[in-house]
mmCIF file of C-alpha atoms and ligand atoms in Angstrom:
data_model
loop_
_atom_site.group_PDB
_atom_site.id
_atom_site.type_symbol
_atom_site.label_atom_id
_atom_site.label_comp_id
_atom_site.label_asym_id
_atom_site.label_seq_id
_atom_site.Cartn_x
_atom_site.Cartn_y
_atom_site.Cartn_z
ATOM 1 C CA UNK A 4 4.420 29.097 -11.782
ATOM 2 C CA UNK A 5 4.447 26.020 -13.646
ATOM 3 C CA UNK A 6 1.787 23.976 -16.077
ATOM 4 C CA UNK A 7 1.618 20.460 -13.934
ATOM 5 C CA UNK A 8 -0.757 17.790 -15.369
ATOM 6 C CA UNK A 9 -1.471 15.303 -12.225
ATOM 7 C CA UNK A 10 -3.116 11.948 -12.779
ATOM 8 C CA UNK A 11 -4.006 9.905 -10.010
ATOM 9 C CA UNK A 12 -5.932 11.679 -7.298
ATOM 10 C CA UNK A 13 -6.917 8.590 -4.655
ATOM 11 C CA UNK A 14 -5.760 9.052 -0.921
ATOM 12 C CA UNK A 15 -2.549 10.551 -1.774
ATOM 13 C CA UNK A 16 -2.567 12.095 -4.881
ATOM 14 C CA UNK A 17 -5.567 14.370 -4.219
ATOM 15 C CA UNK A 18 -4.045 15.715 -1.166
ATOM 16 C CA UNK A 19 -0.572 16.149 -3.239
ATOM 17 C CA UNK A 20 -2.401 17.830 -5.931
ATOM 18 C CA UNK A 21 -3.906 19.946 -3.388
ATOM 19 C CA UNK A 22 -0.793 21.197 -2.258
ATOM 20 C CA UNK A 23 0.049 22.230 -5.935
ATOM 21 C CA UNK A 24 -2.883 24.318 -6.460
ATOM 22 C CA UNK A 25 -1.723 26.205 -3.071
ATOM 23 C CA UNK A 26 1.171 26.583 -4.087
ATOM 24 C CA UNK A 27 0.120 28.769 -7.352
ATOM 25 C CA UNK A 28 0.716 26.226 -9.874
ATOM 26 C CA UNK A 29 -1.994 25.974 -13.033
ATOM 27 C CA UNK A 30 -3.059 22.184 -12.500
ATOM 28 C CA UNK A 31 -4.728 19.877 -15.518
ATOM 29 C CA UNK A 32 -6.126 16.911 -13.281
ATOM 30 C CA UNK A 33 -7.073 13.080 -14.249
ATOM 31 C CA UNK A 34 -8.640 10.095 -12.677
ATOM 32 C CA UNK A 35 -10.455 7.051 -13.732
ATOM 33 C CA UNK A 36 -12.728 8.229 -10.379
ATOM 34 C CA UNK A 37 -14.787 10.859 -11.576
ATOM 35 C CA UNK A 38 -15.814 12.078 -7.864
ATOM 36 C CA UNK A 39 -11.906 12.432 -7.532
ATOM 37 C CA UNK A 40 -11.429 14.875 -10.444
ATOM 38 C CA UNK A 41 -14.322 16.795 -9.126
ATOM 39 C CA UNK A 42 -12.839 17.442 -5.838
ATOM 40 C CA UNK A 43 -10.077 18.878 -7.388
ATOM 41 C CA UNK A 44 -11.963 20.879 -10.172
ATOM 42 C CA UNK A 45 -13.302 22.469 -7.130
ATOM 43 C CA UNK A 46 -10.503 23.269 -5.946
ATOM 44 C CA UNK A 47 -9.543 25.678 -9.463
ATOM 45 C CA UNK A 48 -7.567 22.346 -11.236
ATOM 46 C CA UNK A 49 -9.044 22.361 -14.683
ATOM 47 C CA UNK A 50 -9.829 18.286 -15.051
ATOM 48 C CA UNK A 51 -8.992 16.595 -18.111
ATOM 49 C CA UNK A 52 -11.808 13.992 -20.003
ATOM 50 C CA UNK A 53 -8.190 11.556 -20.056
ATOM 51 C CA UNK A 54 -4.379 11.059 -19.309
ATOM 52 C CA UNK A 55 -3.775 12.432 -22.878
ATOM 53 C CA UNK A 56 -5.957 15.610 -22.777
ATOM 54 C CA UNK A 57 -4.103 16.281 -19.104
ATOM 55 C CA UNK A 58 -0.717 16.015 -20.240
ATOM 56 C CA UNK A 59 -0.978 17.642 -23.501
ATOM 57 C CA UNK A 60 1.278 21.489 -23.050
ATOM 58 C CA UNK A 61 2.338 20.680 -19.543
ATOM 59 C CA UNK A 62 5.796 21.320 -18.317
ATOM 60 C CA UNK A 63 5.775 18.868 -15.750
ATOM 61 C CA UNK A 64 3.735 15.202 -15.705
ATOM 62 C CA UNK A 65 3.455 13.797 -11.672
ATOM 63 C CA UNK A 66 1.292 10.305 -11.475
ATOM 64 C CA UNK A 67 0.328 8.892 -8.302
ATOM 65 C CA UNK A 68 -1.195 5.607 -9.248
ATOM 66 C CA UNK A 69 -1.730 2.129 -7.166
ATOM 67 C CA UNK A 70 0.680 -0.510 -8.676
ATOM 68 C CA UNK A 71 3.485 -0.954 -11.525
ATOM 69 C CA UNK A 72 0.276 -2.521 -13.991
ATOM 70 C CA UNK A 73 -1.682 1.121 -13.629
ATOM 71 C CA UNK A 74 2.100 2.786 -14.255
ATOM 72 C CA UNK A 75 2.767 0.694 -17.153
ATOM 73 C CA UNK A 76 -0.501 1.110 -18.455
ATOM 74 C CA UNK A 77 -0.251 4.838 -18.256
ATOM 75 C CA UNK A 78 2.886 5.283 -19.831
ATOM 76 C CA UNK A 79 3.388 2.410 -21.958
ATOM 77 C CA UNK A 80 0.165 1.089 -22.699
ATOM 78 C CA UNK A 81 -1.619 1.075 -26.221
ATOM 79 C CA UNK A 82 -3.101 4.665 -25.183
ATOM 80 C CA UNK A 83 0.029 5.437 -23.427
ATOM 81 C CA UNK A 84 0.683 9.226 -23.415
ATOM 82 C CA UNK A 85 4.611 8.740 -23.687
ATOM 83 C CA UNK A 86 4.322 10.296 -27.313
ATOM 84 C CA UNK A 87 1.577 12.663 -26.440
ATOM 85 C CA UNK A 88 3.999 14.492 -23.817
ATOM 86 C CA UNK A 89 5.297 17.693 -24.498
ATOM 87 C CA UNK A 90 8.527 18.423 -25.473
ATOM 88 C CA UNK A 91 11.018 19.542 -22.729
ATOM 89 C CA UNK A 92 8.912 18.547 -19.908
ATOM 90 C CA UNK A 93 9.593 16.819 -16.318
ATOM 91 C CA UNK A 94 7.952 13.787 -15.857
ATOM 92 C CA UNK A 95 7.811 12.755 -11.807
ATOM 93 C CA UNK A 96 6.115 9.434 -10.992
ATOM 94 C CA UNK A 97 5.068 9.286 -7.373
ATOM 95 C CA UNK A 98 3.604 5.505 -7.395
ATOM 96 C CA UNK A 99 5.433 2.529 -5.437
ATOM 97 C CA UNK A 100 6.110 0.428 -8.149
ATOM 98 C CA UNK A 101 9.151 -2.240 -9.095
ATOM 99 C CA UNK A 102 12.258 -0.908 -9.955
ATOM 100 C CA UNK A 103 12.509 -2.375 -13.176
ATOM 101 C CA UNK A 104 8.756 -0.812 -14.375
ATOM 102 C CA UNK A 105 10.581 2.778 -13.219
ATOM 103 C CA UNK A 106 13.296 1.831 -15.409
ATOM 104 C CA UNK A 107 11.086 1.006 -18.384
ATOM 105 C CA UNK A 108 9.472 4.143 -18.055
ATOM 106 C CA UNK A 109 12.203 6.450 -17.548
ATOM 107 C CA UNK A 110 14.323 4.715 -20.676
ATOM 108 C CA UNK A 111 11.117 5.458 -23.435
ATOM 109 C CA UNK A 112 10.701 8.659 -21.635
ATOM 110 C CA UNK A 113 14.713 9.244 -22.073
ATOM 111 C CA UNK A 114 14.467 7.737 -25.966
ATOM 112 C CA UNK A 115 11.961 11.061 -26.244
ATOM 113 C CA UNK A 116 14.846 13.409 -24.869
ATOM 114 C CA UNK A 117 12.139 13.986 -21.516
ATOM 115 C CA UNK A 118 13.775 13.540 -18.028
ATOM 116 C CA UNK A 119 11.994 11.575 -15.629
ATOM 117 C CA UNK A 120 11.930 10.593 -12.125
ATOM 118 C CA UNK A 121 10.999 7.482 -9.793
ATOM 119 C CA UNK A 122 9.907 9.973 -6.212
ATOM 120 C CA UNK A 123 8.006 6.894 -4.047
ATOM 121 C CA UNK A 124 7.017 8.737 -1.198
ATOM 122 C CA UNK A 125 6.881 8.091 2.551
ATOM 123 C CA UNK A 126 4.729 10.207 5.124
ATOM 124 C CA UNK A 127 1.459 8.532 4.763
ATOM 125 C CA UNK A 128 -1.824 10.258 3.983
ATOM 126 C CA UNK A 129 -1.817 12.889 6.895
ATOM 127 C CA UNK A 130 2.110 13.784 5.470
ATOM 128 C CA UNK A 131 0.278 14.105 2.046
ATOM 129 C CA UNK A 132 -2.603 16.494 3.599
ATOM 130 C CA UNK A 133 0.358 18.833 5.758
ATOM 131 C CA UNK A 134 2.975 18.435 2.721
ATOM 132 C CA UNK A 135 5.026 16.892 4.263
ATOM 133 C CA UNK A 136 5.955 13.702 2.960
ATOM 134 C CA UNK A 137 9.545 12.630 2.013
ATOM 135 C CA UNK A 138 10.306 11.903 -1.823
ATOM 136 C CA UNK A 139 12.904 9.029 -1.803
ATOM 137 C CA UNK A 140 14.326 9.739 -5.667
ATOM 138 C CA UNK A 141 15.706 7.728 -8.016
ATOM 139 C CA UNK A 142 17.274 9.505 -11.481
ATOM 140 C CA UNK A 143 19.393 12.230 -12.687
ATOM 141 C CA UNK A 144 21.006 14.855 -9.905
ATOM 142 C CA UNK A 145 20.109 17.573 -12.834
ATOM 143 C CA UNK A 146 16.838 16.252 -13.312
ATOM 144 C CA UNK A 147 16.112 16.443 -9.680
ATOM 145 C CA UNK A 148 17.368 19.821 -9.037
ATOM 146 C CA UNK A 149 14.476 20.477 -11.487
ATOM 147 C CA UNK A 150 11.993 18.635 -9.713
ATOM 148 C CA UNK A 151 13.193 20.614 -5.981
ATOM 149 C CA UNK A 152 10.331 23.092 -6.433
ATOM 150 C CA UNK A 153 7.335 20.716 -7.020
ATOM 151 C CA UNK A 154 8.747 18.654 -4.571
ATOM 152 C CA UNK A 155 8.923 21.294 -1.879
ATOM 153 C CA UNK A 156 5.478 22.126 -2.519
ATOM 154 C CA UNK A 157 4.600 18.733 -1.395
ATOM 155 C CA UNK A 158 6.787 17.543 1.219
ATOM 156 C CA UNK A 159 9.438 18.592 3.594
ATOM 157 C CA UNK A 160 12.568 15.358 2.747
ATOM 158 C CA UNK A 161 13.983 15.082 -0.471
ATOM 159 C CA UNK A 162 16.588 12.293 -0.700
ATOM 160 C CA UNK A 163 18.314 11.150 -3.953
ATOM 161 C CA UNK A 164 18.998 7.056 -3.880
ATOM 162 C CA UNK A 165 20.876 7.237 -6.907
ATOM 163 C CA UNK A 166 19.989 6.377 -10.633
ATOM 164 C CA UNK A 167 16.804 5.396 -11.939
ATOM 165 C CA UNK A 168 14.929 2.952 -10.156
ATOM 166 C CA UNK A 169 17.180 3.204 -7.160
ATOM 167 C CA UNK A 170 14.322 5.248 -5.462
ATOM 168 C CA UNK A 171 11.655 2.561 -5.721
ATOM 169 C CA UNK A 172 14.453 -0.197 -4.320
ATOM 170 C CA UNK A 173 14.623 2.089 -0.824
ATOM 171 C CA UNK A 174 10.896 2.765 -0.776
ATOM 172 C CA UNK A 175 10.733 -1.017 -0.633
ATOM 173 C CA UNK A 176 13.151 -1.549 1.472
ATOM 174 C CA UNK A 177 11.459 0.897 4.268
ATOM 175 C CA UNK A 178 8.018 -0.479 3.704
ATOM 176 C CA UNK A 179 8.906 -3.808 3.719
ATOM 177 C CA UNK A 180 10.303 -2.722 7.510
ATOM 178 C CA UNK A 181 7.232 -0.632 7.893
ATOM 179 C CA UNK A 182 4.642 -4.256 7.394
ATOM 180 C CA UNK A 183 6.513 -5.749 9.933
ATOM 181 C CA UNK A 184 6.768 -3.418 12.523
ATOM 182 C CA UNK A 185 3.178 -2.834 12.153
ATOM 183 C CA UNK A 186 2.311 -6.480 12.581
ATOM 184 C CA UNK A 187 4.896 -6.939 15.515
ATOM 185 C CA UNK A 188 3.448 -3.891 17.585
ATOM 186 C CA UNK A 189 -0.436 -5.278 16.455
ATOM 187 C CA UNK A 190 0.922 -8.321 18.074
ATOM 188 C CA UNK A 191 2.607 -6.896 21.177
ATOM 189 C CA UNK A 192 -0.629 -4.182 21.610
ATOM 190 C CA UNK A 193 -3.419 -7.398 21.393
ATOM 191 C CA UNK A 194 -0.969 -9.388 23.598
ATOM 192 C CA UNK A 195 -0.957 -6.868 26.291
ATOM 193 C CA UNK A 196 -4.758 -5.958 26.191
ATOM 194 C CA UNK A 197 -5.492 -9.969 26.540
ATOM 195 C CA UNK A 198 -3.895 -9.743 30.115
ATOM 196 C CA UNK A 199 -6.011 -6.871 31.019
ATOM 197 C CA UNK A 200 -3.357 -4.086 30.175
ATOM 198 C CA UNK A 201 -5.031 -0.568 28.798
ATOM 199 C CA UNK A 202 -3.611 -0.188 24.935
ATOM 200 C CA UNK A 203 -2.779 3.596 25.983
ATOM 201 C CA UNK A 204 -0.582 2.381 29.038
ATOM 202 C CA UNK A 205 1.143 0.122 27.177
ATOM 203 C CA UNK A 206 1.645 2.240 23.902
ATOM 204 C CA UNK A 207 3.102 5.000 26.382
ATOM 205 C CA UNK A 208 5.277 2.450 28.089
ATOM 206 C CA UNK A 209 6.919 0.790 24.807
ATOM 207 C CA UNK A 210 7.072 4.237 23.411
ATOM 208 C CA UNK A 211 9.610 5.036 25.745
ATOM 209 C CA UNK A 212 11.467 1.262 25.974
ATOM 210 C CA UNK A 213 13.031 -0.159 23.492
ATOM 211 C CA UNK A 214 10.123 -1.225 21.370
ATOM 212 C CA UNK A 215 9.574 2.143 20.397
ATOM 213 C CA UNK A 216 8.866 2.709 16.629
ATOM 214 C CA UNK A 217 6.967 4.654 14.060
ATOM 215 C CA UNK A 218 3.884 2.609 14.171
ATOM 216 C CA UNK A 219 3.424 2.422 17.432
ATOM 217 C CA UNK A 220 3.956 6.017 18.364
ATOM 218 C CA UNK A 221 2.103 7.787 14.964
ATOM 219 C CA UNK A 222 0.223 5.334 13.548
ATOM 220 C CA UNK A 223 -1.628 3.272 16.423
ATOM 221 C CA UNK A 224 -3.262 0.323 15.114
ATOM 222 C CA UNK A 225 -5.403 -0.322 18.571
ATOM 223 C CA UNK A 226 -8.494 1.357 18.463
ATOM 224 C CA UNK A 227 -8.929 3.982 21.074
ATOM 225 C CA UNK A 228 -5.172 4.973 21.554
ATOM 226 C CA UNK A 229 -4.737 7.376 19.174
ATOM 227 C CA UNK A 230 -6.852 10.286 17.582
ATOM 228 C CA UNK A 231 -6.970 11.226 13.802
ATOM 229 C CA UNK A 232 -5.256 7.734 12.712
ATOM 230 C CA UNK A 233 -7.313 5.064 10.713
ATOM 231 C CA UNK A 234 -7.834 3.134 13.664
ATOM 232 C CA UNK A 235 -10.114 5.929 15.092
ATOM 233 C CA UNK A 236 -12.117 5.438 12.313
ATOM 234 C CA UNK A 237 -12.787 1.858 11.317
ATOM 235 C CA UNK A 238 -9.703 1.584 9.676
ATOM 236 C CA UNK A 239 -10.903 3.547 6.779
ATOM 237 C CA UNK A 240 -8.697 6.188 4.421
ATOM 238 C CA UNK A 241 -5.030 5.664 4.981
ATOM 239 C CA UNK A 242 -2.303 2.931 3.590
ATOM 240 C CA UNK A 243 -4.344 -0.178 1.865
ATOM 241 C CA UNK A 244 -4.057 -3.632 2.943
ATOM 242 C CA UNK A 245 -3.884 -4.002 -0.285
ATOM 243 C CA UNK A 246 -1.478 -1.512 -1.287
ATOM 244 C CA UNK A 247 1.251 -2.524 1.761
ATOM 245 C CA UNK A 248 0.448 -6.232 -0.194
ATOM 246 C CA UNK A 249 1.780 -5.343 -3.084
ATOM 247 C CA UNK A 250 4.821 -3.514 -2.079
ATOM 248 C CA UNK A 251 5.760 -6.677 0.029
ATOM 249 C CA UNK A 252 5.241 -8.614 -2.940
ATOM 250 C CA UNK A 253 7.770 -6.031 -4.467
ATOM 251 C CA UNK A 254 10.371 -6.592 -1.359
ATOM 252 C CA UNK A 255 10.243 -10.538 -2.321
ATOM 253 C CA UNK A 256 10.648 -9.797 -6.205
ATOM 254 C CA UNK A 257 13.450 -7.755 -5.491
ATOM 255 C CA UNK A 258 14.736 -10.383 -2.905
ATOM 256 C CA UNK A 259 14.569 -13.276 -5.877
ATOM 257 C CA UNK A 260 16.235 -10.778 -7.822
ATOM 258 C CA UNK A 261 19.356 -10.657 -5.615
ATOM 259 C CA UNK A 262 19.094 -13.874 -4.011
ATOM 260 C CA UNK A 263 18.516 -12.134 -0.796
ATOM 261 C CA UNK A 264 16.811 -13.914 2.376
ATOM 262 C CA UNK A 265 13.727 -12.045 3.825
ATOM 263 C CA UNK A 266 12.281 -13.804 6.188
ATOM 264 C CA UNK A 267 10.046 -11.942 8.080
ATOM 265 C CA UNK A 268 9.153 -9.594 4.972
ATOM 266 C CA UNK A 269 7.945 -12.695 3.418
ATOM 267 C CA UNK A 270 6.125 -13.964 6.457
ATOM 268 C CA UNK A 271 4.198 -10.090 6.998
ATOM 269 C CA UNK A 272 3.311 -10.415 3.356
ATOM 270 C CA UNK A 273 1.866 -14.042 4.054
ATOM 271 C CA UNK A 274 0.340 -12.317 7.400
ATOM 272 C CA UNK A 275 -1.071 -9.114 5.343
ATOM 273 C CA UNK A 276 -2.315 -11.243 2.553
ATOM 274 C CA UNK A 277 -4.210 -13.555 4.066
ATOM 275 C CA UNK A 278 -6.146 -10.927 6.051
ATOM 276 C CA UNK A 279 -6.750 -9.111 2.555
ATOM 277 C CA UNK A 280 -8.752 -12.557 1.771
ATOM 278 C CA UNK A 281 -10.874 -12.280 4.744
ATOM 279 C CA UNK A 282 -12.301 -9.315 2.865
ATOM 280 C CA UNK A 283 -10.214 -6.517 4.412
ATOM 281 C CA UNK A 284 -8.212 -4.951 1.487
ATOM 282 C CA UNK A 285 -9.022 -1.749 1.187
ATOM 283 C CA UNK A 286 -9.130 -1.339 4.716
ATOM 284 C CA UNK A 287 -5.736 0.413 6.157
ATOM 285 C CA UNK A 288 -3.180 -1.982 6.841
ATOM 286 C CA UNK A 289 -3.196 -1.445 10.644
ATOM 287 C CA UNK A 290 -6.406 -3.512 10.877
ATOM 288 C CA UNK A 291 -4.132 -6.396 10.605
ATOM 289 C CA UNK A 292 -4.458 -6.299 14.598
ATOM 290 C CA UNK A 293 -8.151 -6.973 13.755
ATOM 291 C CA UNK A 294 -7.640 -10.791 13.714
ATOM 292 C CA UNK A 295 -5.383 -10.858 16.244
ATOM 293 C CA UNK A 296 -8.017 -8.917 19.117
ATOM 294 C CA UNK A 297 -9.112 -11.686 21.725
ATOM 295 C CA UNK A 298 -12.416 -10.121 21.491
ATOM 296 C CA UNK A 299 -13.344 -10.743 18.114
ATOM 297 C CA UNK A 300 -11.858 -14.497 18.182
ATOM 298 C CA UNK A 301 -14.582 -15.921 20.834
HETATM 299 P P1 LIG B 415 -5.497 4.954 -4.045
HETATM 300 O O1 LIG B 415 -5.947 3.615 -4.455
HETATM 301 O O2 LIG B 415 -6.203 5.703 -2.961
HETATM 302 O O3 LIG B 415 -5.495 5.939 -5.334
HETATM 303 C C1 LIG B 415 -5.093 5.576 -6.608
HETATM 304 C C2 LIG B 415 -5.887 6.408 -7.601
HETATM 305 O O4 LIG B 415 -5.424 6.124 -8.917
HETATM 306 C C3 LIG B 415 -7.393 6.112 -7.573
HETATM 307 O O5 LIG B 415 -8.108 7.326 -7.397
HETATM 308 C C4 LIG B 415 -7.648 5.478 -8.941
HETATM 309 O O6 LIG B 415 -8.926 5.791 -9.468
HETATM 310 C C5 LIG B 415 -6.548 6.109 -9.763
HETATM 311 N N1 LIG B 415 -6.194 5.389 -10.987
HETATM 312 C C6 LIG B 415 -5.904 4.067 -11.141
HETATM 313 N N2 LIG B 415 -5.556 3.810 -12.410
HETATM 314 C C7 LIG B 415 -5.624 4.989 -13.074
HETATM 315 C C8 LIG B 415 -5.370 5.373 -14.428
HETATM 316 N N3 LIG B 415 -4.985 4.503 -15.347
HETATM 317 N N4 LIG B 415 -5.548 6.683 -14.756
HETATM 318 C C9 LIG B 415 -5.932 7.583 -13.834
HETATM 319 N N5 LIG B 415 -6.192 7.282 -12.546
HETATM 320 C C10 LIG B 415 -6.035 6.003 -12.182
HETATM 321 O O7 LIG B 415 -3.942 4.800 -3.711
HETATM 322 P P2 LIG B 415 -3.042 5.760 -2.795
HETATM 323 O O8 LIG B 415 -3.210 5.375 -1.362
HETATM 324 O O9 LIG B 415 -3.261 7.181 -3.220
HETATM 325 O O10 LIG B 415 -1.577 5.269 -3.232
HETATM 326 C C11 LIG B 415 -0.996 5.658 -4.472
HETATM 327 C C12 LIG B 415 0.434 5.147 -4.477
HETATM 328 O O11 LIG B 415 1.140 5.733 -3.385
HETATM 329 C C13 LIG B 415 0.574 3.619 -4.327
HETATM 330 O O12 LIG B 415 1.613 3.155 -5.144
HETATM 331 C C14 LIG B 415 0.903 3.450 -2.855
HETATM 332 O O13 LIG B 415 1.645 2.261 -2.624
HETATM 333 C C15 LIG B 415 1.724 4.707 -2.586
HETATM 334 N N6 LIG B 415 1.711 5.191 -1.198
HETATM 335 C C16 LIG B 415 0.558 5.259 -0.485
HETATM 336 C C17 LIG B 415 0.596 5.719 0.837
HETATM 337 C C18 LIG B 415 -0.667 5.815 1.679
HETATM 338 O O14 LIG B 415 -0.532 6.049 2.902
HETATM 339 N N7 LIG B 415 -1.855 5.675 1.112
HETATM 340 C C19 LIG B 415 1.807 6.136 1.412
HETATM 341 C C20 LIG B 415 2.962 6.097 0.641
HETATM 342 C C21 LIG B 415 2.899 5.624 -0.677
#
């Protein structure tokens, strides 16, 4: 059993961290949210009073933080705990961040002789609470055969997108899919109910045609259809408005980057965005139907 210091414990790193402890690992735990650390201190993780204090004699370092400012900051910042990491240690950062902030990371982590890991995950918060989220990986094969164990202990899929940063690129690259296809069945789903169809009927009908897809089948967005999805329950816990946002934001970065044309990614993140300024940010990203339900227009 290994000496894991885990910082970040919000929607999906607590339930991550979770998995850990149950898995016989000796956790040091750290979040700016001191309610967070206390659900895990309850749990037997010792918490930390900061990132430092957490990482200091661990063998392995997994963060779990909201955007590539918080990973920075962690890292590379003027407390950063690059330096205060121990020697010989794994450092895994869970976060969906840019490539290029993975890459910044992983190089002052390498300059230290430390291997480290971009593992974005996929799976969503009920994934995180089973353990059984997929790690999409981006780093050294030798490293990651290192990382297998934690990794297992948390999720079901590993897959290795090649060098560093390359795991954050596909992460990207499936969420940017994932915004749309969440606004598209919204759409279809608010469409339907405005002609009198029931959500359920529908959802079973283009479940088996060929509009079938993840969010419409696992992650309903219309109230009603679904049980134990955020749409059950005011749209609360689950995947941010804010957080699917950003990693659109990160799709049309990396689009600029290669001169690539994405459309509709740009047009969900206009469509997610703009419902994040009506004031619902932090609620989970399939209450973007919200503004499209002919009930709440009139
Ligand atoms: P969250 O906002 O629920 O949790 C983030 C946590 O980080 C919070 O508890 C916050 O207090 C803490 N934090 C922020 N800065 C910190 C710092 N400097 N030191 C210590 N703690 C700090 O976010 P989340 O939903 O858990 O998502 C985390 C990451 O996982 C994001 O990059 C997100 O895009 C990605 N992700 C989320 C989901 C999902 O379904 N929620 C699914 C896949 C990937």
């Amino acid at each position: 059993m290994s000496r894991i210091a885990f910082i970040g414990l919000g929607n999906m790193g607590a339930p991550m961290a979770h998995n850990l402890l149950k898995a016989g690992h000796e956790l040091a735990v750290f979040d700016l949210s001191a309610s967070a650390v206390q659900g895990l201190a309850d749990a037997g993780a010792r918490s930390a009073p900061d990132a430092r204090a957490a990482v200091e004699g661990a063998q392995v370092v997994i963060s779990m933080l909201p955007a590539s400012t918080h990973v920075h900051g962690l890292y590379l910042g003027q407390q950063g705990i690059v330096p205060h990491i121990a020697d010989g240690a794994l450092v895994i950062d869970c976060s969906t961040i840019s490539a290029a902030t993975a890459q910044a990371v992983a190089q002052a982590l390498a300059a230290r002789g430390l291997d480290a890991l971009d593992a974005p995950v996929s799976g969503g918060t009920a994934g995180a609470a089973a353990g059984t989220l997929t790690f999409i990986v981006g780093g050294e094969a030798a490293a990651l055969e290192r990382a297998r164990p934690y990794l297992s202990a948390m999720g079901k899929n590993v897959f290795h997108a090649g060098g560093s940063g390359a795991g954050q690129i596909a992460k990207i690259c499936n969420n940017m899919l994932l915004g749309i296809l969440m606004a598209g069945t919204a759409e279809a789903l608010a469409l339907g109910a405005a002609h009198g169809l029931d959500p359920k009927v529908l959802s079973d009908i283009m479940g088996k045609s060929s509009g079938r897809n993840w969010a419409l089948e696992l992650y309903n967005p219309y109230p009603g259809v679904m049980e134990n999805v955020p749409a059950a329950r005011g749209y609360s816990g689950g995947f941010g408005v804010d957080l699917m946002h950003k990693d659109l934001g990160l799709a049309a970065e990396a689009a600029i980057a290669s001169r690539c044309a994405v459309p509709l990614g740009e047009l969900a993140r206009n469509l997610y965005g703009m419902h994040s300024l009506s004031g619902a940010g932090t609620l989970d990203f399939s209450s973007i139907i919200q503004p499209l339900l002919k009930d709440q227009l009139y």
